[in-house]
Short mmCIF file of C-alpha atoms in Angstrom, two decimals:
data_model
loop_
_atom_site.label_atom_id
_atom_site.label_comp_id
_atom_site.label_asym_id
_atom_site.label_seq_id
_atom_site.Cartn_x
_atom_site.Cartn_y
_atom_site.Cartn_z
CA MET A 26 0.00 0.00 0.00
CA LYS A 27 2.97 2.33 0.48
CA ARG A 28 3.58 2.07 -3.27
CA ILE A 29 -0.03 3.16 -3.92
CA LEU A 30 0.47 6.22 -1.74
CA LEU A 31 3.72 7.11 -3.49
CA ILE A 32 2.02 6.85 -6.88
CA ALA A 33 -0.77 9.12 -5.69
CA VAL A 34 1.68 11.71 -4.38
CA SER A 35 3.67 11.74 -7.63
CA LEU A 36 0.40 11.99 -9.56
CA LEU A 37 -0.57 15.21 -7.81
CA CYS A 38 2.86 16.73 -8.46
CA LEU A 39 2.67 16.40 -12.24
CA THR A 40 2.75 19.87 -13.74
CA ALA A 41 5.55 19.75 -16.26
CA ALA A 42 3.43 17.74 -18.70
CA TRP A 43 1.31 20.77 -19.40
CA ALA A 44 4.19 22.93 -20.65
CA GLN A 45 3.14 22.07 -24.21
CA ARG A 46 0.31 24.63 -24.09
CA THR A 47 2.39 27.16 -26.07
CA ALA A 48 0.92 27.34 -29.58
CA ASP A 49 -1.34 24.46 -28.55
CA THR A 50 -4.98 24.52 -29.66
CA MET A 51 -6.08 21.09 -28.40
CA THR A 52 -8.56 20.78 -25.58
CA GLY A 53 -6.50 20.55 -22.43
CA VAL A 54 -6.01 21.42 -18.76
CA PHE A 55 -2.91 23.34 -17.64
CA ASN A 56 -3.39 23.49 -13.88
CA GLU A 57 -3.19 20.42 -11.65
CA ARG A 58 -6.15 21.57 -9.54
CA ILE A 59 -8.53 21.72 -12.53
CA LYS A 60 -10.39 18.44 -13.08
CA SER A 61 -13.29 16.83 -14.98
CA LEU A 62 -13.41 19.19 -17.95
CA GLN A 63 -16.42 18.41 -20.15
CA VAL A 64 -17.58 20.13 -23.36
CA LYS A 65 -21.04 19.11 -24.58
CA LEU A 66 -23.94 20.17 -26.72
CA ASP A 67 -26.46 21.26 -24.11
CA GLY A 68 -29.22 18.67 -23.82
CA ASP A 69 -27.40 15.89 -25.69
CA ALA A 70 -24.47 14.37 -23.81
CA PHE A 71 -23.68 12.00 -26.70
CA ALA A 72 -23.46 14.64 -29.44
CA SER A 73 -20.26 16.34 -30.56
CA PRO A 74 -19.85 19.93 -29.29
CA ILE A 75 -21.27 21.44 -32.48
CA ALA A 76 -24.01 24.09 -32.35
CA VAL A 77 -26.02 25.29 -35.34
CA LEU A 78 -25.56 28.99 -36.12
CA GLY A 79 -28.68 31.03 -35.41
CA SER A 80 -30.43 28.20 -33.55
CA ASP A 81 -31.23 27.70 -29.88
CA ASP A 82 -28.25 25.33 -29.52
CA ARG A 83 -25.89 25.97 -26.64
CA ILE A 84 -22.44 24.59 -25.87
CA ASN A 85 -21.99 23.71 -22.19
CA ILE A 86 -18.52 23.78 -20.61
CA SER A 87 -18.01 22.54 -17.05
CA PHE A 88 -15.05 21.81 -14.80
CA ASP A 89 -14.02 21.50 -11.15
CA HIS A 90 -11.43 23.50 -9.26
CA LEU A 91 -9.98 21.64 -6.26
CA ALA A 92 -10.22 24.47 -3.75
CA GLU A 93 -12.07 25.58 -0.62
CA ASP A 94 -13.40 28.82 -2.04
CA ARG A 95 -14.49 30.36 -5.31
CA GLU A 96 -11.92 31.92 -7.61
CA TYR A 97 -12.86 34.49 -10.22
CA PHE A 98 -12.33 33.06 -13.70
CA ARG A 99 -12.75 34.80 -17.03
CA TYR A 100 -12.76 33.47 -20.58
CA SER A 101 -12.21 34.55 -24.18
CA LEU A 102 -12.70 33.01 -27.63
CA THR A 103 -10.42 32.56 -30.63
CA HIS A 104 -11.82 31.81 -34.08
CA CYS A 105 -9.75 29.08 -35.77
CA THR A 106 -9.23 27.67 -39.23
CA ALA A 107 -10.25 24.17 -40.26
CA ALA A 108 -6.77 23.08 -39.06
CA TRP A 109 -7.34 24.70 -35.64
CA ARG A 110 -4.95 27.60 -36.11
CA PRO A 111 -6.07 31.17 -35.26
CA SER A 112 -7.96 32.67 -38.20
CA GLY A 113 -6.53 36.13 -37.64
CA LEU A 114 -9.96 37.77 -37.48
CA VAL A 115 -10.47 40.66 -35.10
CA ASP A 116 -12.98 40.11 -32.31
CA SER A 117 -15.71 42.25 -33.83
CA GLU A 118 -15.66 40.14 -37.01
CA PHE A 119 -16.70 36.91 -35.31
CA LEU A 120 -18.41 38.04 -32.10
CA ASP A 121 -21.33 40.14 -30.98
CA GLY A 122 -20.23 41.94 -27.85
CA PHE A 123 -16.88 41.96 -26.10
CA ASN A 124 -14.48 39.02 -26.27
CA GLU A 125 -14.34 38.47 -22.54
CA GLY A 126 -16.77 36.97 -20.10
CA THR A 127 -16.94 35.93 -16.46
CA VAL A 128 -17.61 32.35 -15.35
CA GLU A 129 -20.54 33.23 -13.12
CA ASN A 130 -22.15 29.82 -12.51
CA TYR A 131 -20.49 27.95 -9.65
CA ASP A 132 -21.38 25.75 -6.69
CA PHE A 133 -19.46 24.16 -3.83
CA SER A 134 -19.03 20.42 -3.34
CA ARG A 135 -21.10 18.86 -0.57
CA GLY A 136 -20.31 15.85 1.60
CA THR A 137 -17.08 14.98 -0.23
CA THR A 138 -13.65 14.10 1.13
CA VAL A 139 -12.08 16.23 -1.61
CA HIS A 140 -13.38 19.78 -1.60
CA TYR A 141 -13.95 21.51 -4.93
CA VAL A 142 -15.90 24.23 -6.67
CA HIS A 143 -17.89 23.23 -9.74
CA TYR A 144 -18.07 25.81 -12.57
CA SER A 145 -20.12 25.88 -15.74
CA LEU A 146 -20.90 28.24 -18.60
CA THR A 147 -22.78 28.15 -21.88
CA ILE A 148 -21.94 29.62 -25.27
CA PRO A 149 -23.55 31.75 -26.65
CA ASN A 150 -24.69 33.88 -23.72
CA GLU A 151 -25.44 37.51 -22.89
CA GLN A 152 -21.72 38.30 -22.62
CA VAL A 153 -20.30 36.44 -25.62
CA SER A 154 -22.09 35.38 -28.80
CA PRO A 155 -20.32 33.98 -31.92
CA LYS A 156 -21.74 35.28 -35.20
CA LEU A 157 -19.65 33.25 -37.67
CA SER A 158 -19.53 29.52 -38.25
CA GLY A 159 -16.29 27.59 -37.87
CA ASN A 160 -13.96 26.32 -35.16
CA TYR A 161 -13.70 28.07 -31.80
CA LEU A 162 -11.17 27.76 -29.00
CA LEU A 163 -12.29 28.92 -25.55
CA LYS A 164 -9.63 29.81 -22.98
CA ILE A 165 -10.28 30.23 -19.26
CA TYR A 166 -7.92 32.12 -16.95
CA PRO A 167 -7.90 33.69 -13.46
CA GLU A 168 -9.19 37.25 -13.44
CA SER A 169 -5.96 38.38 -11.72
CA GLU A 170 -3.71 36.53 -14.21
CA PRO A 171 -5.06 36.98 -17.75
CA ASP A 172 -1.93 35.44 -19.29
CA SER A 173 -2.21 32.20 -17.27
CA THR A 174 -4.59 29.90 -19.12
CA ILE A 175 -5.83 27.15 -16.80
CA LEU A 176 -7.77 25.27 -19.48
CA GLN A 177 -8.88 25.52 -23.07
CA CYS A 178 -11.46 23.63 -25.08
CA ARG A 179 -12.69 23.27 -28.63
CA PHE A 180 -16.21 23.61 -29.95
CA MET A 181 -17.75 24.34 -33.35
CA ILE A 182 -20.53 26.42 -34.89
CA SER A 183 -22.05 25.07 -38.11
CA GLU A 184 -24.20 26.69 -40.78
CA GLU A 185 -25.63 23.32 -41.90
CA THR A 186 -26.09 24.63 -45.46
CA ALA A 187 -24.43 21.55 -46.99
CA PRO A 188 -26.24 18.34 -45.97
CA VAL A 189 -23.82 15.49 -45.28
CA ALA A 190 -24.53 11.76 -45.44
CA VAL A 191 -21.95 9.31 -44.06
CA MET A 192 -21.82 5.53 -43.80
CA ALA A 193 -19.20 3.26 -42.19
CA SER A 194 -18.69 -0.31 -43.32
CA ALA A 195 -16.29 -3.16 -42.53
CA GLN A 196 -16.16 -4.06 -46.22
CA THR A 197 -13.16 -1.99 -47.23
CA ASP A 198 -10.81 -1.60 -50.18
CA ILE A 199 -7.96 -3.30 -48.29
CA ASP A 200 -9.78 -6.11 -46.48
CA TYR A 201 -13.26 -7.58 -46.08
CA ASN A 202 -14.64 -8.00 -42.56
CA LYS A 203 -11.18 -8.22 -41.02
CA ALA A 204 -9.42 -5.30 -39.33
CA HIS A 205 -10.61 -2.05 -40.91
CA GLN A 206 -13.65 0.13 -41.52
CA GLN A 207 -14.23 2.52 -44.41
CA LEU A 208 -16.32 5.65 -44.76
CA SER A 209 -18.46 6.73 -47.67
CA ILE A 210 -19.42 10.43 -47.62
CA ILE A 211 -21.79 12.51 -49.73
CA VAL A 212 -21.82 16.32 -49.45
CA ASP A 213 -24.60 18.28 -51.15
CA THR A 214 -23.31 21.78 -51.97
CA GLU A 215 -26.45 23.13 -53.67
CA ARG A 216 -27.28 25.67 -50.92
CA ALA A 217 -23.72 26.43 -49.79
CA SER A 218 -22.52 28.77 -52.61
CA VAL A 219 -19.44 26.68 -53.38
CA GLU A 220 -17.76 27.81 -56.60
CA ASP A 221 -15.21 24.99 -56.95
CA PRO A 222 -16.21 22.00 -54.79
CA PHE A 223 -13.24 19.97 -56.04
CA ASN A 224 -10.77 22.40 -54.48
CA ASP A 225 -12.58 24.72 -52.07
CA LEU A 226 -13.89 22.17 -49.57
CA ILE A 227 -12.05 20.57 -46.67
CA VAL A 228 -13.61 17.40 -45.26
CA VAL A 229 -12.53 16.22 -41.80
CA ALA A 230 -13.38 12.76 -40.45
CA SER A 231 -12.80 11.49 -36.92
CA GLN A 232 -13.38 8.21 -35.08
CA ASN A 233 -14.78 8.15 -31.53
CA GLY A 234 -13.60 11.69 -30.81
CA ARG A 235 -9.93 10.79 -31.25
CA LEU A 236 -7.62 13.51 -32.54
CA ASP A 237 -4.50 11.48 -33.29
CA ASN A 238 -6.02 9.58 -36.24
CA GLU A 239 -8.32 12.34 -37.50
CA VAL A 240 -7.99 12.89 -41.26
CA ALA A 241 -8.58 15.88 -43.55
CA PHE A 242 -8.83 15.86 -47.34
CA ARG A 243 -10.08 17.95 -50.25
CA GLN A 244 -10.66 16.07 -53.47
CA PRO A 245 -13.89 14.08 -53.88
CA LEU A 246 -13.75 10.97 -56.03
CA ARG A 247 -16.51 12.26 -58.29
CA ALA A 248 -19.57 14.49 -58.47
CA GLN A 249 -23.24 13.85 -59.19
CA GLY A 250 -24.63 17.29 -59.92
CA THR A 251 -24.18 19.29 -56.72
CA LYS A 252 -23.40 16.17 -54.68
CA MET A 253 -19.74 15.46 -53.97
CA LEU A 254 -18.93 11.78 -53.39
CA TYR A 255 -15.97 10.83 -51.19
CA GLU A 256 -15.46 7.09 -51.40
CA HIS A 257 -12.86 4.44 -52.27
CA GLN A 258 -10.08 6.72 -51.05
CA PRO A 259 -7.24 5.57 -48.73
CA GLN A 260 -7.81 8.35 -46.18
CA LEU A 261 -11.32 7.07 -45.57
CA ILE A 262 -10.04 3.77 -44.13
CA PHE A 263 -9.64 3.49 -40.34
CA GLU A 264 -8.31 0.69 -38.14
CA ALA A 265 -11.40 -0.92 -36.62
CA GLY A 266 -10.12 -1.00 -33.04
CA ASN A 267 -12.17 -2.65 -30.31
CA GLU A 268 -15.01 -1.73 -27.96
CA TYR A 269 -13.85 0.61 -25.21
CA ARG A 270 -13.11 -0.85 -21.79
CA ARG A 271 -15.34 0.37 -18.95
CA PHE A 272 -15.39 0.89 -15.23
CA GLU A 273 -17.86 2.48 -12.84
CA ALA A 274 -16.58 4.18 -9.71
CA VAL A 275 -19.93 5.44 -8.41
CA SER A 276 -19.60 4.59 -4.72
CA ASP A 277 -16.92 4.53 -2.03
CA THR A 278 -18.59 1.62 -0.19
CA TYR A 279 -18.84 -1.07 -2.87
CA PRO A 280 -16.78 -1.83 -5.99
CA GLY A 281 -18.66 -1.22 -9.22
CA MET A 282 -18.07 -2.54 -12.72
CA GLY A 283 -14.40 -3.18 -13.44
CA ILE A 284 -13.21 -2.41 -9.91
CA ASP A 285 -11.35 -5.03 -7.90
CA ARG A 286 -11.37 -3.21 -4.55
CA ILE A 287 -11.73 0.15 -2.83
CA GLU A 288 -9.33 1.26 -0.10
CA TYR A 289 -8.97 4.45 1.87
CA PHE A 290 -5.65 6.09 2.65
CA ASP A 291 -5.99 9.59 3.98
CA PRO A 292 -6.91 11.81 2.20
CA TYR A 293 -8.16 9.73 -0.78
CA TYR A 294 -10.25 6.72 -1.64
CA HIS A 295 -8.39 4.42 -4.02
CA TYR A 296 -10.21 2.50 -6.76
CA VAL A 297 -8.04 -0.39 -7.92
CA LEU A 298 -9.26 -1.67 -11.28
CA TYR A 299 -9.01 -5.30 -12.30
CA GLY A 300 -5.81 -5.82 -14.23
CA ASP A 301 -6.11 -5.47 -18.00
CA ALA A 302 -4.44 -7.61 -20.64
CA SER A 303 -3.99 -7.48 -24.39
CA ARG A 304 -7.11 -8.31 -26.41
CA ALA A 305 -5.30 -8.44 -29.75
CA ASP A 306 -5.62 -12.23 -30.06
CA GLU A 307 -8.95 -12.56 -28.28
CA PRO A 308 -12.26 -12.96 -30.15
CA TYR A 309 -14.47 -9.92 -30.46
CA VAL A 310 -17.01 -9.41 -27.67
CA TYR A 311 -19.79 -6.86 -28.13
CA ASP A 312 -20.26 -4.31 -25.40
CA GLN A 313 -22.48 -1.23 -25.47
CA THR A 314 -20.01 1.51 -24.61
CA GLN A 315 -20.04 5.31 -24.55
CA GLY A 316 -17.51 5.86 -27.36
CA GLY A 317 -14.73 7.02 -25.04
CA ARG A 318 -16.88 9.40 -22.99
CA PHE A 319 -17.21 9.67 -19.24
CA PHE A 320 -20.21 10.63 -17.11
CA VAL A 321 -19.97 12.00 -13.59
CA ARG A 322 -22.16 9.95 -11.27
CA ASN A 323 -22.65 9.16 -7.60
CA TYR A 324 -25.13 6.34 -7.07
CA SER A 325 -26.77 7.94 -4.02
CA SER A 326 -27.10 11.49 -5.33
CA ASP A 327 -29.25 13.41 -7.79
CA GLU A 328 -26.68 16.24 -7.76
CA SER A 329 -23.56 14.41 -8.87
CA ASP A 330 -21.90 17.55 -10.24
CA THR A 331 -21.34 18.72 -6.67
CA GLU A 332 -21.83 15.54 -4.60
CA ALA A 333 -19.63 13.06 -6.49
CA ASP A 334 -16.30 12.62 -4.73
CA TYR A 335 -12.78 12.28 -6.10
CA GLY A 336 -10.60 9.21 -5.72
CA VAL A 337 -7.36 7.83 -7.09
CA VAL A 338 -8.04 5.29 -9.86
CA HIS A 339 -5.33 2.69 -10.49
CA PHE A 340 -4.96 1.30 -14.03
CA SER A 341 -2.71 -1.67 -14.83
CA LEU A 342 -1.91 -3.45 -18.07
CA ASP A 343 -0.30 -6.87 -17.78
CA MET A 344 2.00 -7.23 -20.77
CA PRO A 345 5.75 -7.36 -21.44
CA GLU A 346 7.58 -4.06 -21.75
CA LYS A 347 7.87 -2.72 -25.29
CA PRO A 348 11.07 -0.66 -25.36
CA GLY A 349 10.70 2.53 -27.39
CA THR A 350 6.93 2.16 -27.73
CA MET A 351 4.85 4.43 -25.52
CA ILE A 352 1.53 3.22 -24.13
CA PHE A 353 -1.21 5.78 -23.44
CA LEU A 354 -4.69 5.78 -22.01
CA ASP A 355 -7.26 7.20 -24.42
CA GLY A 356 -10.67 8.71 -23.68
CA ASP A 357 -12.36 12.02 -22.95
CA PHE A 358 -11.19 11.87 -19.33
CA VAL A 359 -7.59 12.52 -20.49
CA ASN A 360 -8.75 15.08 -23.09
CA ARG A 361 -7.48 12.79 -25.90
CA ARG A 362 -3.92 13.92 -25.21
CA PHE A 363 -0.66 12.00 -25.25
CA ASP A 364 1.12 13.46 -22.23
CA ASP A 365 2.54 12.42 -18.87
CA ASN A 366 -0.93 12.29 -17.37
CA SER A 367 -2.18 9.69 -19.85
CA ARG A 368 1.06 7.74 -20.35
CA MET A 369 1.36 4.31 -18.77
CA GLN A 370 4.67 3.63 -17.00
CA TYR A 371 6.24 0.18 -16.94
CA ASN A 372 6.86 -1.16 -13.43
CA HIS A 373 9.70 -3.68 -13.53
CA ALA A 374 8.84 -4.95 -10.04
CA SER A 375 5.28 -5.90 -10.97
CA GLY A 376 6.02 -6.67 -14.63
CA ARG A 377 3.19 -4.51 -15.95
CA TYR A 378 2.28 -1.02 -17.11
CA GLU A 379 0.66 1.18 -14.47
CA ARG A 380 -0.93 4.61 -14.06
CA ALA A 381 -2.82 6.26 -11.20
CA MET A 382 -4.85 9.43 -11.52
CA LEU A 383 -7.32 11.45 -9.50
CA LEU A 384 -10.79 11.12 -11.07
CA LYS A 385 -14.30 12.11 -10.12
CA GLN A 386 -16.82 9.37 -9.37
CA GLY A 387 -18.62 8.22 -12.47
CA ALA A 388 -18.79 5.86 -15.45
CA TYR A 389 -15.70 5.88 -17.64
CA ASN A 390 -14.65 4.52 -21.03
CA TYR A 391 -10.99 3.97 -21.85
CA GLN A 392 -8.67 2.09 -24.16
CA TYR A 393 -4.93 1.67 -24.59
CA LEU A 394 -3.09 3.14 -27.58
CA ALA A 395 0.46 2.23 -28.56
CA VAL A 396 2.66 4.90 -30.13
CA PRO A 397 5.63 3.24 -31.90
CA PRO A 398 8.98 5.03 -32.22
CA GLY A 399 8.72 7.96 -34.61
CA ALA A 400 4.93 7.75 -34.89
CA LYS A 401 2.67 10.74 -34.31
CA ARG A 402 -0.48 8.74 -33.65
CA GLY A 403 -1.63 5.79 -31.60
CA TYR A 404 -2.51 2.30 -32.77
CA THR A 405 -5.05 -0.14 -31.36
CA ALA A 406 -3.71 -3.33 -32.97
CA ILE A 407 -0.96 -4.04 -30.43
CA ILE A 408 -3.13 -4.06 -27.29
CA GLU A 409 -6.83 -3.76 -28.12
CA GLY A 410 -6.79 -5.52 -31.47
CA ASP A 411 -8.62 -4.44 -34.62
CA LYS A 412 -12.00 -6.17 -34.82
CA TYR A 413 -14.16 -5.35 -37.82
CA GLN A 414 -17.34 -5.84 -35.75
CA THR A 415 -16.50 -2.90 -33.45
CA ILE A 416 -19.26 -0.30 -33.23
CA ASN A 417 -17.37 2.94 -33.80
CA GLU A 418 -18.78 6.45 -33.95
CA TYR A 419 -17.62 8.59 -36.87
CA THR A 420 -18.07 12.34 -37.23
CA VAL A 421 -17.64 14.28 -40.47
CA ARG A 422 -17.25 18.05 -40.76
CA VAL A 423 -17.15 20.03 -44.02
CA TYR A 424 -15.40 23.42 -44.24
CA HIS A 425 -15.49 26.01 -47.02
CA ARG A 426 -13.49 29.19 -47.58
CA ARG A 427 -15.25 31.44 -50.05
CA ARG A 428 -13.23 33.54 -52.46
CA GLY A 429 -12.12 36.75 -50.75
CA GLU A 430 -12.94 35.57 -47.22
CA ARG A 431 -10.36 35.08 -44.47
CA TYR A 432 -11.94 32.26 -42.52
CA ASP A 433 -13.13 28.69 -42.96
CA ARG A 434 -16.87 28.30 -42.70
CA LEU A 435 -18.24 25.09 -41.21
CA ILE A 436 -21.07 24.33 -43.63
CA GLY A 437 -22.09 20.75 -42.83
CA THR A 438 -21.72 17.99 -40.24
CA ALA A 439 -22.89 14.43 -39.81
CA ALA A 440 -22.30 11.40 -37.59
CA CYS A 441 -22.83 7.68 -37.96
CA ARG A 442 -22.11 4.36 -36.29
CA THR A 443 -20.55 1.35 -37.98
CA GLN A 444 -22.91 -0.83 -39.98
CA ILE A 445 -21.98 -4.53 -39.97
#
């Protein structure tokens, strides 16, 4: 148990991993006391954070600050290109009102061993209201330190002037019901004022919210009138992966799904998960998962946002060390980042990969990704396996920069699940 305590202490001291925030536009947390960042379409926890321009849609951002009292936080927005780089627009071009707001909604935790303040805000609101479609990066910072960003998150505003249809199948151009899945996309540009759809559109496709294997491309295979068809192209083929692993830490008195035992060492409860192993050579097993999401939940409370406690969750992966290859946890709870917080460390004494992190009570999805030497993305084949039957969620976004404009419009979006 001493080793568990040492892991927990080292976990709470990790700050250097967040030094990569310079010129970084990925969703991320840059302060060790900020936890449980979630970005959702208000009213639909399973939808991507994409609001329709001019509609009643709202983007909800929430997070916890491990503290005894409220701190005054402010936020600002940056309009970004399709590649998530600042567009260079001045504030008045993409916003109604001033580009600064105060995080006014907050509440204190109740009945928890770890004290925190829960914050939330919605976009648009009376302070800040985007008036252009496209990609947006929201940054939150202390009122007294405007240059110290504590977190940032992505969301999108879409015009929905170009209807998008997308289908995912395990019958691909490189194998048939084996290890891959392939997308077929149709974009109807009739109402979107696209002059040259073969060169002026950027189509972005992602799998289960992952950023490391997200793809972007321009050229459709062919056109049928105003409909652009993207199919039978290499970039539309994804490794199939496997269903996400799950655990439920919803109580500190009994172990939930995936949890071997719960122990208390002042000041934290410790949730020790059952040891994981490679599934690469195992047969596919269907499981209805949440596509990598997590949901805050305390089984005895109707106010989990402020009554769910925090505990140290212990992950372990029983497999031989792979020198040079880095193993990472993947899921929304690590903000889809490859950093020291999500990286598994090999313990030579136990002969397995391990990671401990402070998480809020709830239901979590996770998987392991292997990043080989020199690679810039993670792979599922080594640990999870690639099973064609896997039910993946795919999201497609279509961007358009009109002649003479200085920003990328988001003109259409769609999502689908794998069809087997």
